[in-house]
């Protein structure tokens, strides 16, 4: 069980939790429903969280499986990979990924029945994108498009989708709050790929980090963090919820990770940066969500 938990890569789970928190908080006060919770339907928020977490775990297991059978993880530096390390069989990891995707599909089906069946199209696209990230004959993650996938699906789609299941609409605010969420989720992947540049290069995995090279990937990471905080005043003003600007204070948590990246940390030394980026995303998301909620 410990191996399965580690293989699910818990450090990446803030990328699933944060968009649900922020999207739901952005929808507060806009749903027009009677009762407590500022118009928020609690079970819909819970179902959205199940979808997001199951998709994150599913993509992690699917990535483990696909990279493992290709041999990409044979000399990996970083958290345990189940197939590459021989801890679990490829078939077992593949089944775990499919179970996680099935859980996401069932929760998504319930949300679609309560709102609009178009959510099934979005959900199918998310599952397909998760699988073909490193799976299939031409995985797009090997072509340097992984960051785009993360920004779109774990930023824009997850955040606006969490708001949509509450208010059944996409608004300028729900789109705006998805930007910093997506930027920090992308930064998480950038650190991961920065660490893996040597191994990915040897395995022929042309991630964006491999294509950019070590130095430009570091600049890219810092730029993602910087753009996150530049977006906050715009969001606070657009929403007329100034308390959302409190998320600017979380910049103190960004300093250690940014400093390690700029100082040239490599290989195993970047593993703590991955954890620090995940914590930054979680704290940023919680503070922004609280500000949006209290100001609604």
Tab-separated table of C-alpha atoms in Angstrom:
chain	number	residue	atom	x	y	z
A	1	UNK	CA	0.000	0.000	0.000
A	2	UNK	CA	2.837	2.381	0.775
A	3	UNK	CA	4.241	1.792	-2.697
A	4	UNK	CA	0.870	2.538	-4.312
A	5	UNK	CA	0.570	5.747	-2.292
A	6	UNK	CA	4.067	6.855	-3.261
A	7	UNK	CA	3.413	5.875	-6.876
A	8	UNK	CA	0.340	8.136	-6.865
A	9	UNK	CA	2.814	11.005	-6.261
A	10	UNK	CA	1.037	12.817	-3.408
A	11	UNK	CA	3.234	15.917	-3.884
A	12	UNK	CA	1.290	16.611	-7.099
A	13	UNK	CA	-2.166	16.415	-5.501
A	14	UNK	CA	-2.388	20.157	-4.725
A	15	UNK	CA	-2.695	20.563	-8.497
A	16	UNK	CA	-6.052	18.781	-8.174
A	17	UNK	CA	-7.313	20.339	-4.937
A	18	UNK	CA	-6.545	24.000	-5.645
A	19	UNK	CA	-8.639	24.482	-8.802
A	20	UNK	CA	-11.711	23.096	-7.035
A	21	UNK	CA	-11.214	25.386	-4.033
A	22	UNK	CA	-10.595	28.496	-6.134
A	23	UNK	CA	-13.288	27.780	-8.719
A	24	UNK	CA	-15.903	27.059	-6.081
A	25	UNK	CA	-14.988	30.179	-4.099
A	26	UNK	CA	-15.180	32.298	-7.248
A	27	UNK	CA	-18.718	31.006	-7.810
A	28	UNK	CA	-19.789	31.946	-4.265
A	29	UNK	CA	-22.479	34.578	-4.296
A	30	UNK	CA	-23.176	34.120	-8.018
A	31	UNK	CA	-25.231	30.943	-7.925
A	32	UNK	CA	-28.478	32.653	-6.965
A	33	UNK	CA	-29.629	29.711	-4.837
A	34	UNK	CA	-31.343	30.008	-1.473
A	35	UNK	CA	-29.790	28.675	1.729
A	36	UNK	CA	-26.434	28.594	3.457
A	37	UNK	CA	-23.044	28.470	1.780
A	38	UNK	CA	-23.419	31.601	-0.369
A	39	UNK	CA	-25.283	29.660	-3.026
A	40	UNK	CA	-22.773	26.823	-3.170
A	41	UNK	CA	-24.084	23.256	-3.485
A	42	UNK	CA	-21.755	21.262	-1.255
A	43	UNK	CA	-22.186	17.862	-2.892
A	44	UNK	CA	-21.317	19.308	-6.314
A	45	UNK	CA	-18.105	20.756	-4.914
A	46	UNK	CA	-17.327	17.376	-3.366
A	47	UNK	CA	-17.971	15.568	-6.638
A	48	UNK	CA	-15.765	18.046	-8.504
A	49	UNK	CA	-12.989	17.338	-5.991
A	50	UNK	CA	-13.367	13.590	-6.570
A	51	UNK	CA	-13.090	14.138	-10.331
A	52	UNK	CA	-9.979	16.293	-9.981
A	53	UNK	CA	-8.187	13.989	-7.525
A	54	UNK	CA	-9.044	10.847	-9.496
A	55	UNK	CA	-7.794	12.419	-12.722
A	56	UNK	CA	-4.539	13.493	-11.040
A	57	UNK	CA	-3.917	10.038	-9.610
A	58	UNK	CA	-4.953	8.465	-12.911
A	59	UNK	CA	-2.536	10.537	-14.967
A	60	UNK	CA	0.258	9.785	-12.486
A	61	UNK	CA	-0.307	6.023	-12.744
A	62	UNK	CA	-0.771	6.226	-16.523
A	63	UNK	CA	2.487	8.158	-16.814
A	64	UNK	CA	4.213	5.575	-14.600
A	65	UNK	CA	2.896	2.747	-16.777
A	66	UNK	CA	3.694	4.301	-20.155
A	67	UNK	CA	7.168	5.523	-19.191
A	68	UNK	CA	7.874	2.207	-17.505
A	69	UNK	CA	7.076	0.025	-20.513
A	70	UNK	CA	9.108	2.368	-22.739
A	71	UNK	CA	12.098	2.157	-20.412
A	72	UNK	CA	12.158	5.911	-19.818
A	73	UNK	CA	12.246	5.417	-16.034
A	74	UNK	CA	15.068	2.862	-15.932
A	75	UNK	CA	17.580	5.427	-14.618
A	76	UNK	CA	15.152	7.869	-13.050
A	77	UNK	CA	16.125	10.382	-10.378
A	78	UNK	CA	13.197	11.279	-8.183
A	79	UNK	CA	10.143	9.746	-6.495
A	80	UNK	CA	9.456	6.023	-6.860
A	81	UNK	CA	8.143	4.815	-10.206
A	82	UNK	CA	6.297	1.542	-9.774
A	83	UNK	CA	6.961	-0.051	-13.163
A	84	UNK	CA	10.447	1.322	-13.751
A	85	UNK	CA	11.621	0.135	-10.329
A	86	UNK	CA	9.999	-3.280	-10.705
A	87	UNK	CA	7.932	-2.691	-7.555
A	88	UNK	CA	4.653	-3.376	-9.404
A	89	UNK	CA	3.880	-5.017	-12.725
A	90	UNK	CA	2.997	-2.904	-15.743
A	91	UNK	CA	-0.424	-4.560	-15.930
A	92	UNK	CA	-1.237	-3.753	-12.319
A	93	UNK	CA	-0.274	-0.086	-12.728
A	94	UNK	CA	-2.290	0.163	-15.935
A	95	UNK	CA	-5.336	-1.246	-14.144
A	96	UNK	CA	-4.829	1.240	-11.293
A	97	UNK	CA	-4.828	4.096	-13.811
A	98	UNK	CA	-8.021	2.807	-15.446
A	99	UNK	CA	-9.730	2.467	-12.050
A	100	UNK	CA	-8.823	6.056	-11.191
A	101	UNK	CA	-10.170	7.273	-14.542
A	102	UNK	CA	-13.363	5.255	-13.959
A	103	UNK	CA	-13.868	6.930	-10.565
A	104	UNK	CA	-13.457	10.331	-12.238
A	105	UNK	CA	-15.912	9.322	-14.965
A	106	UNK	CA	-18.603	8.207	-12.502
A	107	UNK	CA	-18.335	11.403	-10.442
A	108	UNK	CA	-18.361	13.437	-13.649
A	109	UNK	CA	-21.436	11.587	-14.871
A	110	UNK	CA	-23.304	12.572	-11.704
A	111	UNK	CA	-22.320	16.221	-12.192
A	112	UNK	CA	-23.342	16.113	-15.856
A	113	UNK	CA	-26.763	14.718	-14.922
A	114	UNK	CA	-27.231	17.621	-12.498
A	115	UNK	CA	-26.045	20.340	-14.898
A	116	UNK	CA	-25.418	19.672	-18.595
A	117	UNK	CA	-24.458	16.585	-20.595
A	118	UNK	CA	-21.783	18.651	-22.341
A	119	UNK	CA	-19.649	17.982	-19.284
A	120	UNK	CA	-19.266	14.425	-20.566
A	121	UNK	CA	-17.418	15.781	-23.611
A	122	UNK	CA	-15.098	17.809	-21.375
A	123	UNK	CA	-14.519	14.817	-19.130
A	124	UNK	CA	-13.782	12.491	-22.044
A	125	UNK	CA	-11.292	15.018	-23.414
A	126	UNK	CA	-9.585	15.263	-20.012
A	127	UNK	CA	-9.243	11.481	-19.681
A	128	UNK	CA	-7.974	11.144	-23.249
A	129	UNK	CA	-5.456	13.939	-22.682
A	130	UNK	CA	-4.311	12.277	-19.450
A	131	UNK	CA	-3.742	8.933	-21.159
A	132	UNK	CA	-2.035	10.203	-24.314
A	133	UNK	CA	0.277	12.484	-22.330
A	134	UNK	CA	2.799	9.653	-22.285
A	135	UNK	CA	0.673	6.829	-23.724
A	136	UNK	CA	-0.181	5.760	-27.245
A	137	UNK	CA	2.072	5.658	-30.302
A	138	UNK	CA	2.795	9.405	-30.314
A	139	UNK	CA	2.630	10.771	-26.749
A	140	UNK	CA	2.447	14.537	-26.808
A	141	UNK	CA	4.342	14.789	-23.514
A	142	UNK	CA	7.367	13.483	-25.416
A	143	UNK	CA	6.951	16.333	-27.903
A	144	UNK	CA	7.147	19.144	-25.350
A	145	UNK	CA	3.406	19.769	-24.961
A	146	UNK	CA	2.962	18.526	-21.396
A	147	UNK	CA	2.991	22.023	-19.909
A	148	UNK	CA	0.173	23.089	-22.233
A	149	UNK	CA	-1.890	20.086	-21.097
A	150	UNK	CA	-1.375	20.909	-17.424
A	151	UNK	CA	-2.190	24.601	-17.855
A	152	UNK	CA	-5.370	23.872	-19.812
A	153	UNK	CA	-6.779	20.909	-17.884
A	154	UNK	CA	-5.454	21.461	-14.342
A	155	UNK	CA	-5.806	25.222	-14.635
A	156	UNK	CA	-8.485	26.564	-16.959
A	157	UNK	CA	-10.748	23.512	-17.280
A	158	UNK	CA	-10.576	22.340	-13.653
A	159	UNK	CA	-11.093	25.820	-12.169
A	160	UNK	CA	-13.810	27.061	-14.506
A	161	UNK	CA	-15.406	23.606	-14.420
A	162	UNK	CA	-15.600	23.677	-10.611
A	163	UNK	CA	-17.336	27.046	-10.839
A	164	UNK	CA	-19.554	25.892	-13.707
A	165	UNK	CA	-21.098	23.028	-11.751
A	166	UNK	CA	-22.249	25.656	-9.232
A	167	UNK	CA	-23.488	28.503	-11.461
A	168	UNK	CA	-23.817	26.680	-14.824
A	169	UNK	CA	-21.997	29.497	-16.596
A	170	UNK	CA	-18.473	30.581	-17.496
A	171	UNK	CA	-17.733	34.165	-16.422
A	172	UNK	CA	-14.750	36.521	-16.805
A	173	UNK	CA	-13.964	35.988	-13.111
A	174	UNK	CA	-13.976	32.192	-13.264
A	175	UNK	CA	-11.674	32.358	-16.284
A	176	UNK	CA	-9.382	34.911	-14.620
A	177	UNK	CA	-8.910	32.905	-11.416
A	178	UNK	CA	-7.963	29.866	-13.485
A	179	UNK	CA	-4.814	31.626	-14.729
A	180	UNK	CA	-2.706	31.644	-11.536
A	181	UNK	CA	-3.961	28.155	-10.729
A	182	UNK	CA	-2.763	26.927	-14.112
A	183	UNK	CA	0.518	28.803	-13.872
A	184	UNK	CA	1.473	27.198	-10.563
A	185	UNK	CA	0.368	23.749	-11.741
A	186	UNK	CA	2.586	24.229	-14.791
A	187	UNK	CA	5.481	25.321	-12.566
A	188	UNK	CA	5.141	22.017	-10.718
A	189	UNK	CA	5.624	20.098	-13.960
A	190	UNK	CA	8.480	22.358	-15.068
A	191	UNK	CA	10.456	21.559	-11.889
A	192	UNK	CA	9.800	17.863	-12.400
A	193	UNK	CA	11.017	18.015	-16.008
A	194	UNK	CA	13.983	20.223	-15.102
A	195	UNK	CA	15.161	17.532	-12.697
A	196	UNK	CA	14.724	14.849	-15.370
A	197	UNK	CA	16.524	16.609	-18.263
A	198	UNK	CA	19.555	14.249	-18.298
A	199	UNK	CA	17.477	11.043	-18.147
A	200	UNK	CA	14.823	12.282	-20.566
A	201	UNK	CA	17.493	13.364	-23.055
A	202	UNK	CA	19.116	9.941	-22.938
A	203	UNK	CA	15.730	8.229	-23.350
A	204	UNK	CA	14.712	10.422	-26.286
A	205	UNK	CA	11.903	12.086	-24.345
A	206	UNK	CA	11.777	15.607	-25.787
A	207	UNK	CA	9.970	17.435	-23.002
A	208	UNK	CA	9.771	21.211	-23.105
A	209	UNK	CA	12.614	21.319	-20.556
A	210	UNK	CA	14.795	19.220	-22.855
A	211	UNK	CA	13.950	21.482	-25.773
A	212	UNK	CA	14.591	24.703	-23.842
A	213	UNK	CA	17.690	23.477	-22.078
A	214	UNK	CA	18.639	23.790	-18.421
A	215	UNK	CA	19.079	27.565	-18.129
A	216	UNK	CA	15.999	28.632	-20.066
A	217	UNK	CA	13.869	26.107	-18.186
A	218	UNK	CA	14.945	27.737	-14.922
A	219	UNK	CA	13.980	31.158	-16.275
A	220	UNK	CA	10.659	29.704	-17.431
A	221	UNK	CA	9.933	28.399	-13.919
A	222	UNK	CA	10.657	31.787	-12.347
A	223	UNK	CA	8.520	33.478	-14.988
A	224	UNK	CA	5.552	31.220	-14.174
A	225	UNK	CA	5.784	32.088	-10.478
A	226	UNK	CA	6.175	35.791	-11.274
A	227	UNK	CA	3.141	35.829	-13.606
A	228	UNK	CA	1.100	34.130	-10.891
A	229	UNK	CA	1.590	37.041	-8.520
A	230	UNK	CA	1.226	39.687	-11.237
A	231	UNK	CA	-2.250	38.307	-11.954
A	232	UNK	CA	-3.500	38.727	-8.367
A	233	UNK	CA	-4.244	42.496	-8.373
A	234	UNK	CA	-6.098	42.093	-11.658
A	235	UNK	CA	-8.243	39.292	-10.214
A	236	UNK	CA	-8.967	41.189	-6.987
A	237	UNK	CA	-10.064	44.213	-8.990
A	238	UNK	CA	-12.137	42.250	-11.507
A	239	UNK	CA	-13.975	40.378	-8.795
A	240	UNK	CA	-14.438	43.435	-6.550
A	241	UNK	CA	-13.274	41.099	-3.802
A	242	UNK	CA	-10.142	42.841	-2.493
A	243	UNK	CA	-9.500	40.162	0.122
A	244	UNK	CA	-8.322	37.908	-2.714
A	245	UNK	CA	-5.207	40.114	-2.813
A	246	UNK	CA	-4.148	38.495	0.481
A	247	UNK	CA	-2.715	35.704	-1.672
A	248	UNK	CA	0.125	38.113	-2.516
A	249	UNK	CA	1.556	37.482	0.961
A	250	UNK	CA	2.248	33.858	0.033
A	251	UNK	CA	5.127	35.121	-2.111
A	252	UNK	CA	7.357	34.543	0.940
A	253	UNK	CA	6.822	30.809	0.393
A	254	UNK	CA	7.956	31.141	-3.222
A	255	UNK	CA	11.370	32.557	-2.362
A	256	UNK	CA	13.141	29.331	-1.229
A	257	UNK	CA	12.023	27.355	-4.294
A	258	UNK	CA	12.880	30.152	-6.708
A	259	UNK	CA	16.237	30.658	-5.022
A	260	UNK	CA	17.131	26.957	-5.300
A	261	UNK	CA	16.223	26.942	-8.972
A	262	UNK	CA	18.217	30.101	-9.732
A	263	UNK	CA	21.192	28.789	-7.775
A	264	UNK	CA	21.374	25.801	-10.089
A	265	UNK	CA	20.048	22.915	-7.991
A	266	UNK	CA	20.105	19.689	-10.017
A	267	UNK	CA	18.947	16.101	-9.814
A	268	UNK	CA	17.945	14.985	-6.298
A	269	UNK	CA	18.467	18.542	-5.025
A	270	UNK	CA	15.370	19.552	-6.994
A	271	UNK	CA	13.095	17.064	-5.214
A	272	UNK	CA	12.565	19.463	-2.247
A	273	UNK	CA	11.795	22.207	-4.791
A	274	UNK	CA	9.038	20.021	-6.204
A	275	UNK	CA	7.543	19.646	-2.728
A	276	UNK	CA	7.954	23.358	-2.016
A	277	UNK	CA	6.181	24.266	-5.260
A	278	UNK	CA	3.304	21.962	-4.378
A	279	UNK	CA	3.003	23.561	-0.939
A	280	UNK	CA	3.147	27.019	-2.488
A	281	UNK	CA	0.328	26.166	-4.856
A	282	UNK	CA	-1.783	24.756	-2.022
A	283	UNK	CA	-1.287	27.706	0.343
A	284	UNK	CA	-1.747	30.236	-2.476
A	285	UNK	CA	-4.950	28.500	-3.529
A	286	UNK	CA	-6.353	28.282	-0.014
A	287	UNK	CA	-5.652	31.969	0.683
A	288	UNK	CA	-7.060	33.119	-2.641
A	289	UNK	CA	-10.137	30.923	-2.222
A	290	UNK	CA	-10.688	32.294	1.297
A	291	UNK	CA	-10.426	35.856	0.013
A	292	UNK	CA	-12.842	35.218	-2.836
A	293	UNK	CA	-15.295	33.456	-0.500
A	294	UNK	CA	-15.234	36.061	2.265
A	295	UNK	CA	-15.611	38.882	-0.238
A	296	UNK	CA	-18.583	37.331	-2.030
